[in-house]
Amino acid sequence: MRIGKIERHGSKCARSSEAVILFAVGGHRFAIAAAAVEEIRNREGLLPASPGLPSASANAPKIKNILLRDSRTYCVVEAALCLGLPESRPSRLLLLRDLRSHDSRLALSIDSIDRMAELAVLHPLPDAFQGEERMWYRGLALVGDEVIPVLNPAALLDAEELAALPTAKSVAGSNALKGIASA
Amino acid sequence: MPLRKRIYETRREKRETKNSKLKTDLKLETSNSATNSGAFVLFPLGAKRFALPAAMVAELARPDKLQSFPHTTPLLAGVLVRRGRIVPVFDIARALMGPQAPARKFYLIATRKFHHANEWTAIPVSGECILHNAQPVAPTEGLPDYVTGLLSLENEIIEIIDLEKLAAAEAAHAC
């Protein structure tokens, strides 16, 4: 069920500020550009994903579910697994805008939404951080006294993992076969 | 002395005085120093002390709120916000002292060089630090690569640490 659609912030925003959505995963707070999010919704209507999809590890698939919506297939990426956090209890989905030309889209599964905020300055991630976090985050935001990493949605899955995603056609075909079998 | 030369000399003296001040809360321990000795900052981790070249050290900071977020870089405990800057916290105590590392009370703010730029790094230490002039000696055989020299004090041998070599050793160990 739809909770809220994110209105795209266009030229009305000052160049130096960016609207972000603050959310929580595994006890940590993160931010994501509001412009990257199409919709926020709950987890109703999720279907189990087929085997063979990208995995964080052999036993921890990054994509456990898919969502069929408006003739699009959203592959639900578990944010906790992408960020190396223990599996949590997600309750919300961020449907991401199409950042690359691809038939499948991504939805980010998170624990909760905090609020929206205006980001005046995006601090670069210090060079001392030299691991995978350099891909995960666009930078760091200072919200009050709190340092919050700003997620890079384009880095959730790499090119190889994106190529392995199911398309709307393949999902429709799979559902049709199941229909014939059950009949 | 001509006026222009007097003005130049005065400005040069002021500049030298300004550059020689160390903007820290460090105590200065004077010692008879050889002309070729170096300046080092001695910092404690429990009962043991280590040293960093003084040129690398910016200041000693009081305890501050450590903030963490998910990452995969070894020895980084999180970040501090210091004077509007986000400073990574490089917790070397675990690498130098093992799992018995003592509680850290202050942060030594040092500079590390990455690519072509210097960056502040906060190093948790367990007590106050001392500025000390001494002539270092070569490290003895068997010490890790990140120990680049030794300082011999009265009843104490202090290891001089190279932060970059320490970070590289931990990254290799993590792999």
CSV table of N, CA, C and O in Angstrom, one decimal, chain B residues 18-83:
chain,number,residue,atom,x,y,z
B,18,LYS,N,56.2,32.8,15.3
B,18,LYS,CA,54.9,32.3,15.0
B,18,LYS,C,55.0,30.8,14.6
B,18,LYS,O,54.2,29.9,15.1
B,19,ASN,N,55.9,30.5,13.7
B,19,ASN,CA,56.0,29.1,13.2
B,19,ASN,C,56.5,28.1,14.2
B,19,ASN,O,56.2,26.9,14.2
B,20,SER,N,57.2,28.6,15.2
B,20,SER,CA,57.8,27.7,16.2
B,20,SER,C,56.8,27.3,17.3
B,20,SER,O,57.0,26.4,18.1
B,21,LYS,N,55.7,28.0,17.4
B,21,LYS,CA,54.7,27.7,18.5
B,21,LYS,C,54.0,26.4,18.1
B,21,LYS,O,53.5,26.2,16.9
B,22,LEU,N,53.8,25.5,19.0
B,22,LEU,CA,53.1,24.3,18.8
B,22,LEU,C,51.7,24.5,19.4
B,22,LEU,O,51.6,24.7,20.6
B,23,LYS,N,50.7,24.4,18.6
B,23,LYS,CA,49.3,24.8,19.0
B,23,LYS,C,48.7,23.6,19.7
B,23,LYS,O,47.9,22.9,19.2
B,24,THR,N,49.2,23.2,20.9
B,24,THR,CA,48.7,22.1,21.6
B,24,THR,C,48.6,22.4,23.1
B,24,THR,O,49.0,23.4,23.6
B,25,ASP,N,48.1,21.4,23.9
B,25,ASP,CA,48.2,21.5,25.3
B,25,ASP,C,49.3,20.6,25.9
B,25,ASP,O,49.4,20.3,27.0
B,26,LEU,N,50.2,20.2,25.0
B,26,LEU,CA,51.3,19.4,25.4
B,26,LEU,C,52.3,20.1,26.3
B,26,LEU,O,52.5,21.3,26.2
B,27,LYS,N,52.8,19.3,27.3
B,27,LYS,CA,53.8,19.8,28.2
B,27,LYS,C,55.1,19.7,27.4
B,27,LYS,O,55.4,18.8,26.7
B,28,LEU,N,55.9,20.7,27.6
B,28,LEU,CA,57.2,20.7,27.0
B,28,LEU,C,58.3,20.2,28.0
B,28,LEU,O,58.4,20.8,29.1
B,29,GLU,N,59.0,19.2,27.6
B,29,GLU,CA,60.0,18.6,28.5
B,29,GLU,C,61.3,19.0,27.8
B,29,GLU,O,61.7,18.5,26.8
B,30,THR,N,62.1,19.8,28.5
B,30,THR,CA,63.3,20.3,27.9
B,30,THR,C,64.4,19.2,28.2
B,30,THR,O,64.4,18.5,29.2
B,31,SER,N,65.2,19.0,27.3
B,31,SER,CA,66.3,18.1,27.5
B,31,SER,C,67.5,18.6,26.7
B,31,SER,O,67.3,19.4,25.7
B,32,ASN,N,68.7,18.1,27.0
B,32,ASN,CA,69.8,18.5,26.3
B,32,ASN,C,69.7,17.8,24.9
B,32,ASN,O,69.8,16.6,24.9
B,33,SER,N,69.6,18.5,23.9
B,33,SER,CA,69.4,17.9,22.6
B,33,SER,C,70.6,18.1,21.7
B,33,SER,O,71.2,19.2,21.7
B,34,ALA,N,70.9,17.1,21.0
B,34,ALA,CA,72.0,17.2,20.0
B,34,ALA,C,71.5,18.0,18.9
B,34,ALA,O,70.2,18.1,18.6
B,35,THR,N,72.4,18.6,18.1
B,35,THR,CA,71.9,19.4,17.0
B,35,THR,C,71.1,18.6,16.0
B,35,THR,O,70.3,19.2,15.2
B,36,ASN,N,71.4,17.3,15.9
B,36,ASN,CA,70.7,16.5,14.8
B,36,ASN,C,69.5,15.8,15.4
B,36,ASN,O,69.0,14.9,14.8
B,37,SER,N,69.1,16.0,16.7
B,37,SER,CA,68.0,15.2,17.2
B,37,SER,C,66.7,15.7,16.7
B,37,SER,O,66.6,16.8,16.1
B,38,GLY,N,65.6,14.8,16.8
B,38,GLY,CA,64.3,15.1,16.3
B,38,GLY,C,63.4,15.4,17.5
B,38,GLY,O,63.6,15.1,18.6
B,39,ALA,N,62.2,16.0,17.1
B,39,ALA,CA,61.2,16.3,18.1
B,39,ALA,C,60.1,15.2,17.9
B,39,ALA,O,59.7,14.9,16.8
B,40,PHE,N,59.7,14.6,19.0
B,40,PHE,CA,58.7,13.5,19.0
B,40,PHE,C,57.7,13.8,20.1
B,40,PHE,O,57.9,14.4,21.1
B,41,VAL,N,56.5,13.3,19.8
B,41,VAL,CA,55.4,13.4,20.8
B,41,VAL,C,55.3,12.0,21.4
B,41,VAL,O,55.1,11.0,20.6
B,42,LEU,N,55.4,11.9,22.7
B,42,LEU,CA,55.3,10.6,23.3
B,42,LEU,C,53.9,10.5,23.9
B,42,LEU,O,53.4,11.4,24.5
B,43,PHE,N,53.2,9.4,23.5
B,43,PHE,CA,51.8,9.2,24.0
B,43,PHE,C,51.7,7.8,24.6
B,43,PHE,O,52.3,6.8,24.2
B,44,PRO,N,50.9,7.8,25.7
B,44,PRO,CA,50.8,6.5,26.5
B,44,PRO,C,49.6,5.7,26.0
B,44,PRO,O,48.5,6.2,25.6
B,45,LEU,N,49.8,4.4,26.0
B,45,LEU,CA,48.7,3.4,25.8
B,45,LEU,C,48.9,2.5,27.0
B,45,LEU,O,49.6,1.5,27.0
B,46,GLY,N,48.2,2.8,28.1
B,46,GLY,CA,48.4,2.1,29.3
B,46,GLY,C,49.8,2.4,29.9
B,46,GLY,O,50.2,3.5,30.0
B,47,ALA,N,50.5,1.3,30.3
B,47,ALA,CA,51.8,1.5,30.9
B,47,ALA,C,52.9,1.8,29.9
B,47,ALA,O,54.0,2.2,30.3
B,48,LYS,N,52.6,1.5,28.7
B,48,LYS,CA,53.6,1.6,27.6
B,48,LYS,C,53.5,2.9,26.9
B,48,LYS,O,52.3,3.4,26.6
B,49,ARG,N,54.6,3.5,26.4
B,49,ARG,CA,54.5,4.7,25.6
B,49,ARG,C,55.1,4.5,24.2
B,49,ARG,O,56.0,3.6,24.0
B,50,PHE,N,54.5,5.2,23.3
B,50,PHE,CA,55.0,5.2,21.9
B,50,PHE,C,55.3,6.6,21.5
B,50,PHE,O,55.0,7.5,22.2
B,51,ALA,N,55.8,6.7,20.3
B,51,ALA,CA,56.2,8.1,19.8
B,51,ALA,C,55.8,8.3,18.4
B,51,ALA,O,55.8,7.3,17.6
B,52,LEU,N,55.5,9.5,18.1
B,52,LEU,CA,55.2,9.9,16.7
B,52,LEU,C,56.1,11.2,16.4
B,52,LEU,O,56.3,12.0,17.3
B,53,PRO,N,56.6,11.4,15.2
B,53,PRO,CA,57.3,12.6,14.9
B,53,PRO,C,56.4,13.8,15.2
B,53,PRO,O,55.2,13.8,14.8
B,54,ALA,N,57.0,14.8,15.9
B,54,ALA,CA,56.2,16.0,16.3
B,54,ALA,C,55.6,16.7,15.1
B,54,ALA,O,54.5,17.3,15.2
B,55,ALA,N,56.3,16.7,14.0
B,55,ALA,CA,55.8,17.4,12.8
B,55,ALA,C,54.4,16.8,12.3
B,55,ALA,O,53.7,17.5,11.7
B,56,MET,N,54.1,15.6,12.7
B,56,MET,CA,52.8,15.0,12.3
B,56,MET,C,51.7,15.4,13.2
B,56,MET,O,50.5,15.2,12.9
B,57,VAL,N,52.0,15.9,14.4
B,57,VAL,CA,51.0,16.1,15.4
B,57,VAL,C,50.5,17.5,15.4
B,57,VAL,O,51.2,18.4,15.5
B,58,ALA,N,49.1,17.6,15.4
B,58,ALA,CA,48.5,18.9,15.4
B,58,ALA,C,48.1,19.4,16.8
B,58,ALA,O,48.4,20.5,17.2
B,59,GLU,N,47.5,18.5,17.5
B,59,GLU,CA,47.0,18.9,18.8
B,59,GLU,C,46.6,17.7,19.6
B,59,GLU,O,46.5,16.6,19.1
B,60,LEU,N,46.3,17.9,20.9
B,60,LEU,CA,45.8,16.9,21.8
B,60,LEU,C,44.4,17.3,22.1
B,60,LEU,O,44.2,18.5,22.6
B,61,ALA,N,43.4,16.5,21.9
B,61,ALA,CA,42.0,16.9,22.1
B,61,ALA,C,41.4,16.1,23.3
B,61,ALA,O,41.7,15.0,23.6
B,62,ARG,N,40.5,16.8,24.0
B,62,ARG,CA,39.8,16.2,25.1
B,62,ARG,C,38.8,15.2,24.6
B,62,ARG,O,38.5,15.1,23.4
B,63,PRO,N,38.3,14.3,25.5
B,63,PRO,CA,37.4,13.3,25.0
B,63,PRO,C,36.2,13.9,24.3
B,63,PRO,O,35.6,14.9,24.7
B,64,ASP,N,35.8,13.3,23.2
B,64,ASP,CA,34.7,13.8,22.4
B,64,ASP,C,33.8,12.6,22.0
B,64,ASP,O,34.2,11.5,22.1
B,65,LYS,N,32.7,13.0,21.4
B,65,LYS,CA,31.7,11.9,21.1
B,65,LYS,C,32.2,11.2,19.8
B,65,LYS,O,32.3,11.8,18.7
B,66,LEU,N,32.4,9.9,20.0
B,66,LEU,CA,32.8,9.1,18.8
B,66,LEU,C,31.5,8.6,18.1
B,66,LEU,O,30.6,8.1,18.7
B,67,GLN,N,31.5,8.8,16.8
B,67,GLN,CA,30.3,8.4,16.1
B,67,GLN,C,30.8,7.4,15.0
B,67,GLN,O,31.8,7.5,14.4
B,68,SER,N,30.0,6.3,14.9
B,68,SER,CA,30.4,5.2,14.0
B,68,SER,C,29.3,5.0,13.0
B,68,SER,O,28.1,5.3,13.2
B,69,PHE,N,29.7,4.4,11.9
B,69,PHE,CA,28.8,3.9,10.9
B,69,PHE,C,29.4,2.8,10.2
B,69,PHE,O,30.6,2.5,10.3
B,70,PRO,N,28.7,2.0,9.4
B,70,PRO,CA,29.3,0.8,8.8
B,70,PRO,C,30.4,1.1,7.8
B,70,PRO,O,30.3,2.0,7.0
B,71,HIS,N,31.5,0.3,7.9
B,71,HIS,CA,32.6,0.5,7.0
B,71,HIS,C,33.4,-0.8,7.1
B,71,HIS,O,33.1,-1.7,7.9
B,72,THR,N,34.4,-0.9,6.2
B,72,THR,CA,35.2,-2.2,6.2
B,72,THR,C,36.7,-1.9,6.3
B,72,THR,O,37.5,-2.7,6.1
B,73,THR,N,37.1,-0.7,6.8
B,73,THR,CA,38.5,-0.3,6.9
B,73,THR,C,39.0,-0.7,8.3
B,73,THR,O,38.4,-0.3,9.3
B,74,PRO,N,40.1,-1.5,8.4
B,74,PRO,CA,40.6,-1.9,9.7
B,74,PRO,C,41.1,-0.8,10.5
B,74,PRO,O,41.6,0.2,10.0
B,75,LEU,N,40.9,-0.9,11.8
B,75,LEU,CA,41.4,0.0,12.8
B,75,LEU,C,40.7,1.4,12.9
B,75,LEU,O,40.9,2.2,13.8
B,76,LEU,N,39.8,1.6,12.0
B,76,LEU,CA,39.0,2.9,12.1
B,76,LEU,C,37.8,2.6,13.0
B,76,LEU,O,36.9,1.8,12.7
B,77,ALA,N,37.7,3.4,14.1
B,77,ALA,CA,36.7,3.2,15.1
B,77,ALA,C,35.4,4.0,14.8
B,77,ALA,O,34.4,3.8,15.3
B,78,GLY,N,35.6,5.1,14.0
B,78,GLY,CA,34.5,5.9,13.7
B,78,GLY,C,35.0,7.3,13.3
B,78,GLY,O,36.1,7.4,12.8
B,79,VAL,N,34.3,8.3,13.7
B,79,VAL,CA,34.7,9.7,13.4
B,79,VAL,C,34.4,10.6,14.6
B,79,VAL,O,33.5,10.3,15.4
B,80,LEU,N,35.1,11.8,14.6
B,80,LEU,CA,34.8,12.9,15.5
B,80,LEU,C,34.4,14.1,14.7
B,80,LEU,O,34.9,14.2,13.5
B,81,VAL,N,33.7,15.0,15.3
B,81,VAL,CA,33.5,16.3,14.7
B,81,VAL,C,34.4,17.3,15.4
B,81,VAL,O,34.2,17.5,16.6
B,82,ARG,N,35.3,17.9,14.8
B,82,ARG,CA,36.3,18.8,15.5
B,82,ARG,C,36.4,20.0,14.6
B,82,ARG,O,36.9,20.0,13.5
B,83,ARG,N,35.9,21.1,15.2
B,83,ARG,CA,36.0,22.4,14.6
B,83,ARG,C,35.3,22.4,13.2
B,83,ARG,O,35.9,22.9,12.2
